mmCIF file with all atom_site columns, N, CA and C and ligand atoms in Angstrom:
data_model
loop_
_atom_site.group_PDB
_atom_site.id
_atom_site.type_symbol
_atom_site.label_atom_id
_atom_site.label_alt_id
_atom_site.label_comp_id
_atom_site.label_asym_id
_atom_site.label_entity_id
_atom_site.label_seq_id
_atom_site.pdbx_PDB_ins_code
_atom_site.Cartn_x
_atom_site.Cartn_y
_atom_site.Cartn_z
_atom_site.occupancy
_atom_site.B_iso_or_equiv
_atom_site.pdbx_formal_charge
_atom_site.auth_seq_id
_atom_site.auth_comp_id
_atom_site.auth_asym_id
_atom_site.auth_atom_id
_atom_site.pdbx_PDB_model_num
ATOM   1   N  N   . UNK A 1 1  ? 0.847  -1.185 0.000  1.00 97.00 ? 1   UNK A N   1
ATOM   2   C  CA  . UNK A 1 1  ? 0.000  0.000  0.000  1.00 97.00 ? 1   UNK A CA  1
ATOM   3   C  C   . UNK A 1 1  ? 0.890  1.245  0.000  1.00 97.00 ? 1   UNK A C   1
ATOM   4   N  N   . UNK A 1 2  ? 0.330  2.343  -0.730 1.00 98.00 ? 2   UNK A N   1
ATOM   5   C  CA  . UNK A 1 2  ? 1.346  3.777  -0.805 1.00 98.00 ? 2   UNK A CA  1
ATOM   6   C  C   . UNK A 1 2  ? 0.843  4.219  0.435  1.00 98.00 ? 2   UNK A C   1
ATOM   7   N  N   . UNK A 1 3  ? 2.207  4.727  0.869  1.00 98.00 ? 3   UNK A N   1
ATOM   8   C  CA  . UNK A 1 3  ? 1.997  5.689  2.039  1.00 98.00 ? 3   UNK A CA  1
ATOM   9   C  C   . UNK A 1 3  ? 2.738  6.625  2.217  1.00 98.00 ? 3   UNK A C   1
ATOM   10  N  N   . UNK A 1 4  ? 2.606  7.493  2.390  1.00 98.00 ? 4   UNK A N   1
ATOM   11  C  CA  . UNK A 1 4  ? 3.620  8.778  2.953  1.00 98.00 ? 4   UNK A CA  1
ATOM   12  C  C   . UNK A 1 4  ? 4.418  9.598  3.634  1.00 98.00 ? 4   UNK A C   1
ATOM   13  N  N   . UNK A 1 5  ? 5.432  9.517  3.516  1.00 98.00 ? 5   UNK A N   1
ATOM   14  C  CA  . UNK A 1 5  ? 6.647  9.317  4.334  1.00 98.00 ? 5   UNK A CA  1
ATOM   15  C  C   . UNK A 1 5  ? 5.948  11.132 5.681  1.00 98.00 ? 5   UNK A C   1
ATOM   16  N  N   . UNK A 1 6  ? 6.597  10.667 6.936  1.00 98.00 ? 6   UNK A N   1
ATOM   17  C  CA  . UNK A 1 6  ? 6.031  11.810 7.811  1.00 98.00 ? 6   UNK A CA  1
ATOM   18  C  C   . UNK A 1 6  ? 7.053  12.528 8.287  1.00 98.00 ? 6   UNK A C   1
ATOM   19  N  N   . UNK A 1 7  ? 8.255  11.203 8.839  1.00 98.00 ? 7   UNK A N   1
ATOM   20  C  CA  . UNK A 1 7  ? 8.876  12.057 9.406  1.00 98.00 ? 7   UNK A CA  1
ATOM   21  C  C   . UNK A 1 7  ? 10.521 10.478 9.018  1.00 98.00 ? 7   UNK A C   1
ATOM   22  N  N   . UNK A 1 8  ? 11.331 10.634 9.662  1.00 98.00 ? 8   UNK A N   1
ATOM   23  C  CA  . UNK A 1 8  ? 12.663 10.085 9.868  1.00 98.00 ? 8   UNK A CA  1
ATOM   24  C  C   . UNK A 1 8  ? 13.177 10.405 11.481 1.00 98.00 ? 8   UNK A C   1
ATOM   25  N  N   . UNK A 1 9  ? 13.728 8.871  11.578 1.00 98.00 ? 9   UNK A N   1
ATOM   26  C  CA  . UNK A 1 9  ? 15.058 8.573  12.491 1.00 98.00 ? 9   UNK A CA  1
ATOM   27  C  C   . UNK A 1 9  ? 15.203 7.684  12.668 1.00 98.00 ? 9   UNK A C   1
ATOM   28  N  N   . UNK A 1 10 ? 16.139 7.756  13.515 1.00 97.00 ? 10  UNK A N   1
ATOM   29  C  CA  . UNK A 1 10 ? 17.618 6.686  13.465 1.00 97.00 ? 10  UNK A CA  1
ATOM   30  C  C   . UNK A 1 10 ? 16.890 5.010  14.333 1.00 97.00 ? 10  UNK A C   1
ATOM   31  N  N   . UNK A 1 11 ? 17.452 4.321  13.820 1.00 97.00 ? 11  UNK A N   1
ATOM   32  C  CA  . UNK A 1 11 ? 16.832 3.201  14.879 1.00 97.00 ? 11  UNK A CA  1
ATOM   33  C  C   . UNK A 1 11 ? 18.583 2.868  15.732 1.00 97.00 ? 11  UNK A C   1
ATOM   34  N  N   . UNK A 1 12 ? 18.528 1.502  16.244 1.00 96.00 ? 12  UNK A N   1
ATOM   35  C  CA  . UNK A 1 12 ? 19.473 1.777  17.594 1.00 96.00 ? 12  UNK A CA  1
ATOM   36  C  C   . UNK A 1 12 ? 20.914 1.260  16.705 1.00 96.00 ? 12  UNK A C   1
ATOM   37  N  N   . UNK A 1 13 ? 20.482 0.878  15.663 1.00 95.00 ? 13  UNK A N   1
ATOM   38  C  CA  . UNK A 1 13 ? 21.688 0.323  14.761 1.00 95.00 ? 13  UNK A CA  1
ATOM   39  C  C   . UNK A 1 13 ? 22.009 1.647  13.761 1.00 95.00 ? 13  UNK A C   1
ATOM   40  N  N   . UNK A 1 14 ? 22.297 2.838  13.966 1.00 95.00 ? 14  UNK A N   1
ATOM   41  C  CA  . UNK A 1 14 ? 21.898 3.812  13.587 1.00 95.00 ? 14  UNK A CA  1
ATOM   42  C  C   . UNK A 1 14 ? 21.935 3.911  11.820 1.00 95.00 ? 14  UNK A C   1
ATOM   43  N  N   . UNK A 1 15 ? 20.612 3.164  11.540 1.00 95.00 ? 15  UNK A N   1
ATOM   44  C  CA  . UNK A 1 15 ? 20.353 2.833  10.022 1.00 95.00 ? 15  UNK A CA  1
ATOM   45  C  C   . UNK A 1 15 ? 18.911 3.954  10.208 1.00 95.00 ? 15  UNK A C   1
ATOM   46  N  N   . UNK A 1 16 ? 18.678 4.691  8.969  1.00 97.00 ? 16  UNK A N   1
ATOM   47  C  CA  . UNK A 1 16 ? 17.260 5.574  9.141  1.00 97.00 ? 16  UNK A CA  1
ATOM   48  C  C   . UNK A 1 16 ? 16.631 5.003  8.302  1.00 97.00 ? 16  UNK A C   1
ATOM   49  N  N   . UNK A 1 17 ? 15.312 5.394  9.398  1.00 98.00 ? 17  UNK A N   1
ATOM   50  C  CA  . UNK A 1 17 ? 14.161 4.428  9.332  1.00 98.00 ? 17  UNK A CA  1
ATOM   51  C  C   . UNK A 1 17 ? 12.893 5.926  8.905  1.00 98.00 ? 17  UNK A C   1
ATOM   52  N  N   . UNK A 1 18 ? 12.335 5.473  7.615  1.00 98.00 ? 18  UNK A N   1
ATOM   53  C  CA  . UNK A 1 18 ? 11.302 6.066  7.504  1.00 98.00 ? 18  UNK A CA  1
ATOM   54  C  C   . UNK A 1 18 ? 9.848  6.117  8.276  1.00 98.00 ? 18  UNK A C   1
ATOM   55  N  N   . UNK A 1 19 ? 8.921  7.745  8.465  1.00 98.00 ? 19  UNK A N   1
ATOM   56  C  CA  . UNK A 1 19 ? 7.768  7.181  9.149  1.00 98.00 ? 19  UNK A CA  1
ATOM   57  C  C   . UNK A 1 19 ? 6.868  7.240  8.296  1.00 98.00 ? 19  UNK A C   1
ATOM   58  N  N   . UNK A 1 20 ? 5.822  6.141  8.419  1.00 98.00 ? 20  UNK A N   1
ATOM   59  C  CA  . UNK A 1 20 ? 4.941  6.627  6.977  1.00 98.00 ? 20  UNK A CA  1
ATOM   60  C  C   . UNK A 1 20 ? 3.765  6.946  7.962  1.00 98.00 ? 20  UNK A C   1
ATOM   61  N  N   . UNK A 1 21 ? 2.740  7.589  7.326  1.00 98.00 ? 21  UNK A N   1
ATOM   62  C  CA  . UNK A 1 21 ? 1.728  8.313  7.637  1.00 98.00 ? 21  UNK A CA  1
ATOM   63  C  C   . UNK A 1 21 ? 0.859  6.854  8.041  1.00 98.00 ? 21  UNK A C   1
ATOM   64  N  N   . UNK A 1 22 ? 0.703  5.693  8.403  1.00 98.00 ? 22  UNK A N   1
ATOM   65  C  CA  . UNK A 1 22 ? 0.579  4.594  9.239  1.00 98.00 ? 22  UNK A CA  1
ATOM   66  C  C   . UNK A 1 22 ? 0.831  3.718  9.675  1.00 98.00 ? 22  UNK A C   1
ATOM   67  N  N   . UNK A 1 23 ? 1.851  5.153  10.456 1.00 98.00 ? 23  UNK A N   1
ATOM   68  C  CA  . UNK A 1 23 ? 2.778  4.411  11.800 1.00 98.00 ? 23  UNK A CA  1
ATOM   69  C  C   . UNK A 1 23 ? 3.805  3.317  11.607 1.00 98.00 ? 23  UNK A C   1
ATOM   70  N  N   . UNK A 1 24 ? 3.684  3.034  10.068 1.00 98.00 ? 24  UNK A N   1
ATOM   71  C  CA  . UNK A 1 24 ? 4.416  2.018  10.477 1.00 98.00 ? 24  UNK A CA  1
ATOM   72  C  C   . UNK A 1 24 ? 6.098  2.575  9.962  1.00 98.00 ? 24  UNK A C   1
ATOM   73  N  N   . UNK A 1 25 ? 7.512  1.915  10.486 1.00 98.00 ? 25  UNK A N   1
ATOM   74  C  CA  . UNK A 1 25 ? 8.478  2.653  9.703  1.00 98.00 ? 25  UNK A CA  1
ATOM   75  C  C   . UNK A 1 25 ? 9.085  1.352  8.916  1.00 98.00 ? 25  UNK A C   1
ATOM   76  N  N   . UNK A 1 26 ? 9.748  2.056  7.370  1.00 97.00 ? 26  UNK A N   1
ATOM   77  C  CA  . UNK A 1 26 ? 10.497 1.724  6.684  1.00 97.00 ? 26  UNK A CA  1
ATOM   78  C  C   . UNK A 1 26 ? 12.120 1.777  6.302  1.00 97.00 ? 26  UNK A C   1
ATOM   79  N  N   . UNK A 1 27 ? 12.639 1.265  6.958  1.00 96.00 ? 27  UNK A N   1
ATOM   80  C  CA  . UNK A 1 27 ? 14.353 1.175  6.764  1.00 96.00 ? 27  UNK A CA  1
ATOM   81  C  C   . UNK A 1 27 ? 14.487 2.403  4.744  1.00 96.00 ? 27  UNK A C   1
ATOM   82  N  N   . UNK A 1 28 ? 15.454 3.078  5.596  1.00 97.00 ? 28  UNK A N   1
ATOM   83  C  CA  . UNK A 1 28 ? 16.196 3.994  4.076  1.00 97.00 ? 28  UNK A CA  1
ATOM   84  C  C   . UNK A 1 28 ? 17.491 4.109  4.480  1.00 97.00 ? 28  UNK A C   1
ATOM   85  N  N   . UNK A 1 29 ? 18.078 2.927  4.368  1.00 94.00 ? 29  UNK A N   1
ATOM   86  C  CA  . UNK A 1 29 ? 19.459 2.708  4.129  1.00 94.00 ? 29  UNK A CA  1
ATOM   87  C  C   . UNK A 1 29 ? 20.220 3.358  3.291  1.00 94.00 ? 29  UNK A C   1
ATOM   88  N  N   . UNK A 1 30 ? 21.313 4.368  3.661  1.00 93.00 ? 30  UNK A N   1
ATOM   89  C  CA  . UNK A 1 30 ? 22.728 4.359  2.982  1.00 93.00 ? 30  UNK A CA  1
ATOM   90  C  C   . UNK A 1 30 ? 23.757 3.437  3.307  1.00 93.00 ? 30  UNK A C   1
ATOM   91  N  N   . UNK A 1 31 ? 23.632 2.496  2.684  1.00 92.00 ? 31  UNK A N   1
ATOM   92  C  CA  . UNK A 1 31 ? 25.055 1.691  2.249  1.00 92.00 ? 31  UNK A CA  1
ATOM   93  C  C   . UNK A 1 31 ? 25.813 1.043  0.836  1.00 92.00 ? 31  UNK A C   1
ATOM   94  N  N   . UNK A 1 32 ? 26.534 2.435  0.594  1.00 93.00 ? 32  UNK A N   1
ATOM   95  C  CA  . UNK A 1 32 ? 27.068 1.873  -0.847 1.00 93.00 ? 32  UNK A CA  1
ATOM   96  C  C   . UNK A 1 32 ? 28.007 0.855  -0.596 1.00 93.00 ? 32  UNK A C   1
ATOM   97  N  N   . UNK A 1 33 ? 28.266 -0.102 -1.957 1.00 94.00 ? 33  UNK A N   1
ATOM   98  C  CA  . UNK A 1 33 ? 27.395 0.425  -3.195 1.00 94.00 ? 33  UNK A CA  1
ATOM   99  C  C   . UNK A 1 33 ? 26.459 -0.270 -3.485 1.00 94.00 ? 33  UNK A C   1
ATOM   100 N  N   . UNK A 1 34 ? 25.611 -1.013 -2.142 1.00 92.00 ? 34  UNK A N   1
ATOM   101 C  CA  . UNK A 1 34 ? 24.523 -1.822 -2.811 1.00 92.00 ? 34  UNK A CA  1
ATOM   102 C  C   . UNK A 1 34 ? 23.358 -0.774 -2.559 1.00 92.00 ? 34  UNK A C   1
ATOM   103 N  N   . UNK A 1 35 ? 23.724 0.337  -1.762 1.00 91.00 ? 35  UNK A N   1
ATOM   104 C  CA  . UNK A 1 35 ? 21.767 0.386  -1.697 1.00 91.00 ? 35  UNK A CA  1
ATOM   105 C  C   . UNK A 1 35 ? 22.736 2.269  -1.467 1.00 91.00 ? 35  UNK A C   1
ATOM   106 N  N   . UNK A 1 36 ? 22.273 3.122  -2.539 1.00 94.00 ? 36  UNK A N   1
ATOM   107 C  CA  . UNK A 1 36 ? 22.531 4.537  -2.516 1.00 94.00 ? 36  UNK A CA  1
ATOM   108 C  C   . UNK A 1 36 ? 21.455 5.367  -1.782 1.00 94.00 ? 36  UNK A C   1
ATOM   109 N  N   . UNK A 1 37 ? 21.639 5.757  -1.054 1.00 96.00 ? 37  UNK A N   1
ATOM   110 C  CA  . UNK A 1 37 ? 20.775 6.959  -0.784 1.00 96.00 ? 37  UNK A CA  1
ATOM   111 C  C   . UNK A 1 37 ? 21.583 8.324  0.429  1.00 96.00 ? 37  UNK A C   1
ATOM   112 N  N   . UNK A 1 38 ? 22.329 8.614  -0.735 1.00 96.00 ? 38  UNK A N   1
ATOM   113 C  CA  . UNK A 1 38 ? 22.888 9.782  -0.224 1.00 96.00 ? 38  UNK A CA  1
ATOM   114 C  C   . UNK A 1 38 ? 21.875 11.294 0.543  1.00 96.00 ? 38  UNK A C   1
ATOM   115 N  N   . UNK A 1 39 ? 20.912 11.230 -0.274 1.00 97.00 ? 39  UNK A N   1
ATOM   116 C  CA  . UNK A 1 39 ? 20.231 12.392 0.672  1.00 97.00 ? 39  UNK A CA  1
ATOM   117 C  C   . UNK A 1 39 ? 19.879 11.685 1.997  1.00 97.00 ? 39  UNK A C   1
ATOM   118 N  N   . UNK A 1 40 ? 19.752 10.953 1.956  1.00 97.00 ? 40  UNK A N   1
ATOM   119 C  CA  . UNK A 1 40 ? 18.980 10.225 3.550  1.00 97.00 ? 40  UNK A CA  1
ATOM   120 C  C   . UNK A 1 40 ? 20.009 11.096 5.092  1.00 97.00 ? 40  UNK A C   1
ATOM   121 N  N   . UNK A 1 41 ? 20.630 10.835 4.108  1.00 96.00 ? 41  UNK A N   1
ATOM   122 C  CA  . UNK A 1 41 ? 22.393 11.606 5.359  1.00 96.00 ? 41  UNK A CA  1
ATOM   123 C  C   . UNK A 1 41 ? 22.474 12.820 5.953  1.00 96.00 ? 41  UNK A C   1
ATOM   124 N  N   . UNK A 1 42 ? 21.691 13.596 5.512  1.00 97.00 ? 42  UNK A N   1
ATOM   125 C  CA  . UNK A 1 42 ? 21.670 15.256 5.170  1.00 97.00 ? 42  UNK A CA  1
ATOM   126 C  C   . UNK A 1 42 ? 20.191 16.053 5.684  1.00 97.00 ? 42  UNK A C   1
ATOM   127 N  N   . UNK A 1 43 ? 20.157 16.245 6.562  1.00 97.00 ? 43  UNK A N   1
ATOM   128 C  CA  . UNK A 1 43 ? 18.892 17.203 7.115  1.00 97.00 ? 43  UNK A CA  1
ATOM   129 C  C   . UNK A 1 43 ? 17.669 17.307 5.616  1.00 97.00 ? 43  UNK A C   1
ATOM   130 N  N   . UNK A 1 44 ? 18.646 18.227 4.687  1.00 98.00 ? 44  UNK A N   1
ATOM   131 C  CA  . UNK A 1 44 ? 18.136 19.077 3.857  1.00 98.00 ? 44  UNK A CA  1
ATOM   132 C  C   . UNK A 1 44 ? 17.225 18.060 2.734  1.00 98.00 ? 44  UNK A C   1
ATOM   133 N  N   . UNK A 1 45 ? 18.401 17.227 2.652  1.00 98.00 ? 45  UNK A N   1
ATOM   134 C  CA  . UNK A 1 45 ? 17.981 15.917 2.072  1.00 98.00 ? 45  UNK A CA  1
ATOM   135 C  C   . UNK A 1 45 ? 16.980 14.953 2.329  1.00 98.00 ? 45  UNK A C   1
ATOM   136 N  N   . UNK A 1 46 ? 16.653 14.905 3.768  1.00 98.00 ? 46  UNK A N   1
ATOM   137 C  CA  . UNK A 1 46 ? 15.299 14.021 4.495  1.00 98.00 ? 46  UNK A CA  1
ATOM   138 C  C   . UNK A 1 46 ? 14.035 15.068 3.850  1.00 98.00 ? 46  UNK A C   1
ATOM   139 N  N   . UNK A 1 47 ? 14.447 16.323 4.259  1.00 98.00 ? 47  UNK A N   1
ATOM   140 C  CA  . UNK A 1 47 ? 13.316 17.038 4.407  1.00 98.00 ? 47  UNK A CA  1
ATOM   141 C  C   . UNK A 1 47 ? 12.199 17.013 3.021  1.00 98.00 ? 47  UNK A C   1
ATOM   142 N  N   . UNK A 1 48 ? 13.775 17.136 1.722  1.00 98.00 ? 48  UNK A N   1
ATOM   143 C  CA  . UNK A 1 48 ? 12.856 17.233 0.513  1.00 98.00 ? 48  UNK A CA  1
ATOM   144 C  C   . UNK A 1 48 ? 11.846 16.210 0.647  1.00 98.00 ? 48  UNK A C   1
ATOM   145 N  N   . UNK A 1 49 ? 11.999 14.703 1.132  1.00 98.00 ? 49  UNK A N   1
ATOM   146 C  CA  . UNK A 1 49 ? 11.839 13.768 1.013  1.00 98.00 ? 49  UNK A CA  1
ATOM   147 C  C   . UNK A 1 49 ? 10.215 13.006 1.490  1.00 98.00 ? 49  UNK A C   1
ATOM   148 N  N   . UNK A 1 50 ? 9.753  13.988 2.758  1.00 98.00 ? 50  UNK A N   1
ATOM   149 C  CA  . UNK A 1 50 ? 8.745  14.544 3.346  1.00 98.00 ? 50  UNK A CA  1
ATOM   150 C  C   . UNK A 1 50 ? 7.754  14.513 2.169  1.00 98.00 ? 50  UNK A C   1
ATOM   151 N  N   . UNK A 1 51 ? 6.635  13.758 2.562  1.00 98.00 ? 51  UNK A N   1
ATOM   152 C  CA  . UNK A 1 51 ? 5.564  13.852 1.556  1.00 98.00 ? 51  UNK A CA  1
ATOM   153 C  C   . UNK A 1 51 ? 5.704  12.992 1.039  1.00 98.00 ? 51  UNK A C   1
ATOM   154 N  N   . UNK A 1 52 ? 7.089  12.303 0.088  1.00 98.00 ? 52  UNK A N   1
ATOM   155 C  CA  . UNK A 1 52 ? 6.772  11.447 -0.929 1.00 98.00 ? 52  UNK A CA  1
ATOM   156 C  C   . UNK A 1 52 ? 5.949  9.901  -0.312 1.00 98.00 ? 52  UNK A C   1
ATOM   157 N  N   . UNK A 1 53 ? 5.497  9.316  -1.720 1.00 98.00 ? 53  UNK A N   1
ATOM   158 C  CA  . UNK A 1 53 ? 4.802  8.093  -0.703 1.00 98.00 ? 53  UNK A CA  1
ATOM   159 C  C   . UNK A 1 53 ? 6.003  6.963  -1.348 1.00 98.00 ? 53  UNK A C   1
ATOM   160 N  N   . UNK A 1 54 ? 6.030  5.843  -0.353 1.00 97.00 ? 54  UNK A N   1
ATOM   161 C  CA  . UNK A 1 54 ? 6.265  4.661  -0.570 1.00 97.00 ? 54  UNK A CA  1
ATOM   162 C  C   . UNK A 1 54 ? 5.567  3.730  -0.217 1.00 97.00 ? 54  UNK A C   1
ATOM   163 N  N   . UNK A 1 55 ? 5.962  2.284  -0.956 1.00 97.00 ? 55  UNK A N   1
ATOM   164 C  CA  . UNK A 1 55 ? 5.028  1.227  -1.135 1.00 97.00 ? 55  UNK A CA  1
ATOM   165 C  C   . UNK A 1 55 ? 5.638  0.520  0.344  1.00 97.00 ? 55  UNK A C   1
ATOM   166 N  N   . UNK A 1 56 ? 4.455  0.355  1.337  1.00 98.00 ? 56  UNK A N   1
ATOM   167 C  CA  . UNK A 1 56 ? 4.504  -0.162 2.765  1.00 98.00 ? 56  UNK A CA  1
ATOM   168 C  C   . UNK A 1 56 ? 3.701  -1.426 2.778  1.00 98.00 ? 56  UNK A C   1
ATOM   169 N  N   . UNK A 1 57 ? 4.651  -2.677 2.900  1.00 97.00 ? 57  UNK A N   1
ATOM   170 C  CA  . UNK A 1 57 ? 4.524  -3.740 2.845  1.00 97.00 ? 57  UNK A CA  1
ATOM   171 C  C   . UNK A 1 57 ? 3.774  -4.569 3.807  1.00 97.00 ? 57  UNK A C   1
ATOM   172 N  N   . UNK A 1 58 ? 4.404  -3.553 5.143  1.00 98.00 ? 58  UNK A N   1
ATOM   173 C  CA  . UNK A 1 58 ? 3.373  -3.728 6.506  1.00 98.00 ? 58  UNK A CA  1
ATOM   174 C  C   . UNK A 1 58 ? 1.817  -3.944 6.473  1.00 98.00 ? 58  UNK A C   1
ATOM   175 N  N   . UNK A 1 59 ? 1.622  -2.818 5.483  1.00 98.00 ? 59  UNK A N   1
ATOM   176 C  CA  . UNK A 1 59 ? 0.087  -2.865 5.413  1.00 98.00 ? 59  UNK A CA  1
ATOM   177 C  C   . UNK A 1 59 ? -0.035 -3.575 4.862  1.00 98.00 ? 59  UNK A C   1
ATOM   178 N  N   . UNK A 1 60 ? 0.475  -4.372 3.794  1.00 97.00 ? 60  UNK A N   1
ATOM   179 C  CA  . UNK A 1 60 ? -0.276 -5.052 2.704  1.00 97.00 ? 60  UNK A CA  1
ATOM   180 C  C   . UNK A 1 60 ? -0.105 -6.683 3.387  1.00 97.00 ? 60  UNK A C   1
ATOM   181 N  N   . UNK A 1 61 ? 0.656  -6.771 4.894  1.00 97.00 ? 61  UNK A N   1
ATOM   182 C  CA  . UNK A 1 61 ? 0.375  -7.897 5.394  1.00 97.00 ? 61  UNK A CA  1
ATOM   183 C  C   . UNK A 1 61 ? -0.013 -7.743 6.952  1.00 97.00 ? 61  UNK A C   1
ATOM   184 N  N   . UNK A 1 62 ? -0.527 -6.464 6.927  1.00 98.00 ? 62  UNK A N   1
ATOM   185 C  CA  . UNK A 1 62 ? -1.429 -6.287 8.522  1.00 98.00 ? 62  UNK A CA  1
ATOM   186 C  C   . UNK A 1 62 ? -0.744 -6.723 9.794  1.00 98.00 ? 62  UNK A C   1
ATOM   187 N  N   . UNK A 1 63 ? 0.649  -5.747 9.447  1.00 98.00 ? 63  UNK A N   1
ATOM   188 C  CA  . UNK A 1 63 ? 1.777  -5.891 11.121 1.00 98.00 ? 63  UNK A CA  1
ATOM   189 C  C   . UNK A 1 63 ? 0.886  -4.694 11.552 1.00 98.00 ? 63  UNK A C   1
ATOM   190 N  N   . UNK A 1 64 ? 1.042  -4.912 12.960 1.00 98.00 ? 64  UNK A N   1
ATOM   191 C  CA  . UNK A 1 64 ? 0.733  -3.686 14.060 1.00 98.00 ? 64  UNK A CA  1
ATOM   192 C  C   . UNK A 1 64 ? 1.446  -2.302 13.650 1.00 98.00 ? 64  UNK A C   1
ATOM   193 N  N   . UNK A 1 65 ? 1.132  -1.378 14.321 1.00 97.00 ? 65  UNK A N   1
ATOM   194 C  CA  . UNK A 1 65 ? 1.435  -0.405 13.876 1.00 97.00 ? 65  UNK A CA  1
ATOM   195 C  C   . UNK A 1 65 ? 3.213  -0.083 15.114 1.00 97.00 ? 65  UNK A C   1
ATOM   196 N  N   . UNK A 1 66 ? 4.755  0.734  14.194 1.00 96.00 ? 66  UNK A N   1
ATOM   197 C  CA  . UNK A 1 66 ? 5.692  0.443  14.900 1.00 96.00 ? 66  UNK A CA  1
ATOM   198 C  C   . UNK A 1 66 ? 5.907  1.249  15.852 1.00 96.00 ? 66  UNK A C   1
ATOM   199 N  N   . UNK A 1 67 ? 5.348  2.768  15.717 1.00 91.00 ? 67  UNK A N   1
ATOM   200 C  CA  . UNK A 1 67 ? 5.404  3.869  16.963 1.00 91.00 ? 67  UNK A CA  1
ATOM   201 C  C   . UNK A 1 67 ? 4.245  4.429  16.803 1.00 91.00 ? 67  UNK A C   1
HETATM 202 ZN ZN1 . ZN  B 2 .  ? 2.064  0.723  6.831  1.00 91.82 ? 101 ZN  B ZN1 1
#
């Protein structure tokens, strides 16, 4: 299901974790060179990022909600 990213942070493995607009979060890994995501790193860079939706898998198999 699309959902829309709300907010970001760090989980305890300090990998960032997307929030989507239901509750649930999605890992947005920077680790080259298998998985790029250089804005993730960068304040300015999360922020653009705000709004967009991604496809949340959670929902589409009915986990609880993560915060
Ligand atoms: Zn979800």
């Amino acid at each position: 299901m699309q959902r829309q990213i709300t907010g970001f942070h760090l989980d305890d493995k300090n990998d960032w974790v997307a929030e989507l607009s239901c509750c649930h979060g999605q890992h947005v890994r920077h680790n080259p060179p298998w998985t790029n995501r250089e804005w993730v790193v960068t304040e300015k860079g999360r922020e653009e990022k705000l709004g967009e939706w991604l496809n949340c898998v959670k929902c589409d198999s009915g986990q609880p909600a993560d915060f």
